[in-house]
């Protein structure tokens, strides 16, 4: 009996998540993205050897996850499934159109959320955009294909957020190393 308690807890947790995903998908995806982005940023800072956690950076990633990282993919996957039924077509649109645009939006809004001016945000976006898109295509293409091909549409944003967890760690380290290279 005692061994079944963790399993029961996990079933209840997954059940509650799926229920909220069904009843309020946008809010659920936004909050999930907020939490995963924040945790990934904290882990990234720890892995990079930061002596103090940069709370402004965590807040920037949390805001990004809440306002953009959850809602934008939610609407993308919702509408793309209305217009394109073939998984290969969805995959190509995601990789060739959506991902480069979303990457630019990500870089720019994170810089703004960190308190940078429009000019500074544009400069940082310009510097990081191409390396990030190339890395995204190199490392995440297979995962995105598997997500689009085999994951039910309702759960795609969750899987994207789980993939993004590791991507945010890479991404945050890449962004953090900009000032170090100048010095």
mmCIF file of C-alpha atoms in Angstrom:
data_model
loop_
_atom_site.group_PDB
_atom_site.id
_atom_site.type_symbol
_atom_site.label_atom_id
_atom_site.label_comp_id
_atom_site.label_asym_id
_atom_site.label_seq_id
_atom_site.Cartn_x
_atom_site.Cartn_y
_atom_site.Cartn_z
ATOM 1 C CA UNK A 1 0.000 0.000 0.000
ATOM 2 C CA UNK A 2 2.704 2.496 0.952
ATOM 3 C CA UNK A 3 4.499 1.991 -2.358
ATOM 4 C CA UNK A 4 1.408 2.978 -4.352
ATOM 5 C CA UNK A 5 1.132 6.438 -2.775
ATOM 6 C CA UNK A 6 3.739 8.158 -5.037
ATOM 7 C CA UNK A 7 2.086 6.573 -8.068
ATOM 8 C CA UNK A 8 -1.346 7.747 -6.924
ATOM 9 C CA UNK A 9 0.038 11.245 -6.392
ATOM 10 C CA UNK A 10 1.532 11.315 -9.908
ATOM 11 C CA UNK A 11 -1.730 10.078 -11.459
ATOM 12 C CA UNK A 12 -3.647 12.781 -9.598
ATOM 13 C CA UNK A 13 -1.119 15.432 -10.616
ATOM 14 C CA UNK A 14 -1.210 14.412 -14.287
ATOM 15 C CA UNK A 15 -5.001 14.162 -14.153
ATOM 16 C CA UNK A 16 -5.309 17.653 -12.659
ATOM 17 C CA UNK A 17 -2.940 19.041 -15.299
ATOM 18 C CA UNK A 18 -4.871 17.411 -18.158
ATOM 19 C CA UNK A 19 -8.165 18.637 -16.716
ATOM 20 C CA UNK A 20 -6.869 22.207 -16.586
ATOM 21 C CA UNK A 21 -5.390 21.820 -20.040
ATOM 22 C CA UNK A 22 -8.844 20.849 -21.284
ATOM 23 C CA UNK A 23 -10.828 23.499 -19.373
ATOM 24 C CA UNK A 24 -8.405 26.413 -19.735
ATOM 25 C CA UNK A 25 -5.626 25.553 -22.187
ATOM 26 C CA UNK A 26 -4.172 29.030 -22.674
ATOM 27 C CA UNK A 27 -3.747 29.773 -18.974
ATOM 28 C CA UNK A 28 -2.389 26.289 -18.286
ATOM 29 C CA UNK A 29 0.192 26.511 -21.075
ATOM 30 C CA UNK A 30 1.212 30.036 -20.054
ATOM 31 C CA UNK A 31 1.729 29.081 -16.406
ATOM 32 C CA UNK A 32 3.565 25.878 -17.377
ATOM 33 C CA UNK A 33 5.858 27.849 -19.680
ATOM 34 C CA UNK A 34 6.435 30.465 -16.977
ATOM 35 C CA UNK A 35 7.468 27.842 -14.436
ATOM 36 C CA UNK A 36 9.679 25.866 -16.832
ATOM 37 C CA UNK A 37 11.384 29.007 -18.195
ATOM 38 C CA UNK A 38 12.113 30.244 -14.675
ATOM 39 C CA UNK A 39 13.464 26.894 -13.504
ATOM 40 C CA UNK A 40 15.603 26.524 -16.623
ATOM 41 C CA UNK A 41 17.051 29.994 -16.098
ATOM 42 C CA UNK A 42 17.865 29.249 -12.459
ATOM 43 C CA UNK A 43 19.523 25.977 -13.467
ATOM 44 C CA UNK A 44 21.438 27.769 -16.219
ATOM 45 C CA UNK A 45 22.764 30.314 -13.738
ATOM 46 C CA UNK A 46 23.772 27.546 -11.318
ATOM 47 C CA UNK A 47 25.503 25.552 -14.063
ATOM 48 C CA UNK A 48 27.401 28.607 -15.274
ATOM 49 C CA UNK A 49 28.821 29.037 -11.781
ATOM 50 C CA UNK A 50 27.063 32.270 -10.861
ATOM 51 C CA UNK A 51 27.806 33.200 -7.283
ATOM 52 C CA UNK A 52 24.505 35.053 -6.949
ATOM 53 C CA UNK A 53 21.268 34.304 -8.748
ATOM 54 C CA UNK A 54 20.222 37.188 -10.997
ATOM 55 C CA UNK A 55 16.576 37.675 -9.982
ATOM 56 C CA UNK A 56 15.923 40.192 -12.772
ATOM 57 C CA UNK A 57 16.937 37.554 -15.288
ATOM 58 C CA UNK A 58 14.587 35.015 -13.707
ATOM 59 C CA UNK A 59 11.735 37.529 -13.765
ATOM 60 C CA UNK A 60 12.451 38.301 -17.423
ATOM 61 C CA UNK A 61 12.278 34.603 -18.322
ATOM 62 C CA UNK A 62 9.162 34.106 -16.178
ATOM 63 C CA UNK A 63 7.407 37.026 -17.868
ATOM 64 C CA UNK A 64 8.481 35.742 -21.251
ATOM 65 C CA UNK A 65 7.099 32.276 -20.496
ATOM 66 C CA UNK A 66 3.838 33.664 -19.139
ATOM 67 C CA UNK A 67 3.160 36.264 -21.821
ATOM 68 C CA UNK A 68 4.823 34.786 -24.917
ATOM 69 C CA UNK A 69 6.337 31.317 -24.394
ATOM 70 C CA UNK A 70 2.987 29.701 -23.586
ATOM 71 C CA UNK A 71 0.425 31.737 -25.557
ATOM 72 C CA UNK A 72 2.256 32.097 -28.893
ATOM 73 C CA UNK A 73 2.884 28.351 -29.404
ATOM 74 C CA UNK A 74 -0.676 27.655 -28.183
ATOM 75 C CA UNK A 75 -2.151 29.787 -30.953
ATOM 76 C CA UNK A 76 0.376 28.607 -33.537
ATOM 77 C CA UNK A 77 -0.445 24.929 -33.017
ATOM 78 C CA UNK A 78 -4.157 25.648 -32.711
ATOM 79 C CA UNK A 79 -4.358 27.503 -36.036
ATOM 80 C CA UNK A 80 -1.799 25.510 -37.998
ATOM 81 C CA UNK A 81 -3.876 22.370 -37.412
ATOM 82 C CA UNK A 82 -6.888 24.112 -38.958
ATOM 83 C CA UNK A 83 -5.054 24.894 -42.186
ATOM 84 C CA UNK A 84 -2.480 22.125 -42.562
ATOM 85 C CA UNK A 85 -3.269 18.464 -41.860
ATOM 86 C CA UNK A 86 -0.057 16.823 -43.043
ATOM 87 C CA UNK A 87 2.529 16.526 -40.219
ATOM 88 C CA UNK A 88 5.355 17.149 -42.688
ATOM 89 C CA UNK A 89 3.707 20.402 -43.801
ATOM 90 C CA UNK A 90 3.254 21.509 -40.175
ATOM 91 C CA UNK A 91 6.867 20.595 -39.466
ATOM 92 C CA UNK A 92 8.212 22.575 -42.442
ATOM 93 C CA UNK A 93 6.127 25.642 -41.589
ATOM 94 C CA UNK A 94 7.244 25.407 -37.957
ATOM 95 C CA UNK A 95 10.946 25.080 -38.815
ATOM 96 C CA UNK A 96 11.156 27.514 -41.746
ATOM 97 C CA UNK A 97 8.699 30.281 -40.794
ATOM 98 C CA UNK A 98 7.502 30.058 -37.191
ATOM 99 C CA UNK A 99 10.789 29.179 -35.444
ATOM 100 C CA UNK A 100 12.910 31.994 -36.971
ATOM 101 C CA UNK A 101 10.189 34.559 -36.176
ATOM 102 C CA UNK A 102 9.680 33.190 -32.666
ATOM 103 C CA UNK A 103 13.452 33.231 -32.062
ATOM 104 C CA UNK A 104 13.631 36.925 -32.986
ATOM 105 C CA UNK A 105 10.630 37.674 -30.764
ATOM 106 C CA UNK A 106 12.248 35.740 -27.927
ATOM 107 C CA UNK A 107 15.569 37.561 -28.112
ATOM 108 C CA UNK A 108 13.975 40.984 -28.394
ATOM 109 C CA UNK A 109 11.339 40.613 -25.669
ATOM 110 C CA UNK A 110 13.749 39.030 -23.190
ATOM 111 C CA UNK A 111 16.078 41.992 -23.650
ATOM 112 C CA UNK A 112 13.167 44.381 -23.070
ATOM 113 C CA UNK A 113 11.995 42.439 -20.003
ATOM 114 C CA UNK A 114 15.529 42.754 -18.613
ATOM 115 C CA UNK A 115 15.192 46.539 -18.837
ATOM 116 C CA UNK A 116 17.207 47.199 -21.971
ATOM 117 C CA UNK A 117 16.190 50.003 -24.318
ATOM 118 C CA UNK A 118 14.762 49.329 -27.771
ATOM 119 C CA UNK A 119 18.132 50.123 -29.351
ATOM 120 C CA UNK A 120 20.043 47.813 -26.972
ATOM 121 C CA UNK A 121 17.452 45.056 -27.458
ATOM 122 C CA UNK A 122 17.767 45.330 -31.245
ATOM 123 C CA UNK A 123 21.559 45.240 -31.051
ATOM 124 C CA UNK A 124 21.523 42.159 -28.809
ATOM 125 C CA UNK A 125 18.925 40.448 -31.015
ATOM 126 C CA UNK A 126 20.988 41.173 -34.109
ATOM 127 C CA UNK A 127 24.123 39.733 -32.493
ATOM 128 C CA UNK A 128 22.504 36.516 -31.253
ATOM 129 C CA UNK A 129 19.830 35.845 -33.875
ATOM 130 C CA UNK A 130 21.724 33.883 -36.521
ATOM 131 C CA UNK A 131 23.752 31.696 -34.104
ATOM 132 C CA UNK A 132 20.569 30.876 -32.157
ATOM 133 C CA UNK A 133 18.553 29.995 -35.269
ATOM 134 C CA UNK A 134 21.375 27.791 -36.581
ATOM 135 C CA UNK A 135 21.716 26.064 -33.203
ATOM 136 C CA UNK A 136 17.954 25.615 -32.987
ATOM 137 C CA UNK A 137 17.850 24.029 -36.427
ATOM 138 C CA UNK A 138 20.836 21.820 -35.608
ATOM 139 C CA UNK A 139 19.765 20.572 -32.184
ATOM 140 C CA UNK A 140 15.978 20.788 -32.036
ATOM 141 C CA UNK A 141 14.789 19.773 -35.501
ATOM 142 C CA UNK A 142 14.550 16.055 -34.733
ATOM 143 C CA UNK A 143 12.714 16.733 -31.451
ATOM 144 C CA UNK A 144 10.255 19.044 -33.192
ATOM 145 C CA UNK A 145 9.614 16.476 -35.914
ATOM 146 C CA UNK A 146 8.877 13.797 -33.310
ATOM 147 C CA UNK A 147 6.638 16.221 -31.425
ATOM 148 C CA UNK A 148 4.611 17.135 -34.499
ATOM 149 C CA UNK A 149 4.447 13.589 -35.864
ATOM 150 C CA UNK A 150 3.601 11.641 -32.707
ATOM 151 C CA UNK A 151 2.269 13.952 -29.968
ATOM 152 C CA UNK A 152 -1.464 14.770 -29.881
ATOM 153 C CA UNK A 153 -2.132 18.467 -30.668
ATOM 154 C CA UNK A 154 -3.438 19.142 -27.149
ATOM 155 C CA UNK A 155 -0.070 18.146 -25.624
ATOM 156 C CA UNK A 156 2.310 19.682 -28.197
ATOM 157 C CA UNK A 157 2.902 22.899 -26.276
ATOM 158 C CA UNK A 158 3.726 20.893 -23.142
ATOM 159 C CA UNK A 159 6.261 18.853 -25.108
ATOM 160 C CA UNK A 160 7.609 22.048 -26.696
ATOM 161 C CA UNK A 161 7.983 23.518 -23.200
ATOM 162 C CA UNK A 162 9.844 20.420 -22.016
ATOM 163 C CA UNK A 163 12.153 20.620 -25.041
ATOM 164 C CA UNK A 164 12.457 24.347 -24.393
ATOM 165 C CA UNK A 165 13.591 23.644 -20.833
ATOM 166 C CA UNK A 166 16.939 22.392 -22.129
ATOM 167 C CA UNK A 167 16.945 25.006 -24.884
ATOM 168 C CA UNK A 168 16.486 27.825 -22.330
ATOM 169 C CA UNK A 169 19.506 26.550 -20.401
ATOM 170 C CA UNK A 170 21.586 26.707 -23.591
ATOM 171 C CA UNK A 171 19.965 29.983 -24.638
ATOM 172 C CA UNK A 172 20.494 31.690 -21.256
ATOM 173 C CA UNK A 173 24.154 30.638 -21.214
ATOM 174 C CA UNK A 174 24.628 31.973 -24.743
ATOM 175 C CA UNK A 175 23.071 35.328 -23.774
ATOM 176 C CA UNK A 176 25.042 35.532 -20.531
ATOM 177 C CA UNK A 177 28.346 35.022 -22.337
ATOM 178 C CA UNK A 178 27.931 38.143 -24.519
ATOM 179 C CA UNK A 179 29.357 40.553 -21.914
ATOM 180 C CA UNK A 180 32.179 38.111 -21.065
ATOM 181 C CA UNK A 181 33.363 38.075 -24.670
ATOM 182 C CA UNK A 182 33.598 41.898 -24.764
ATOM 183 C CA UNK A 183 35.640 42.110 -21.556
#
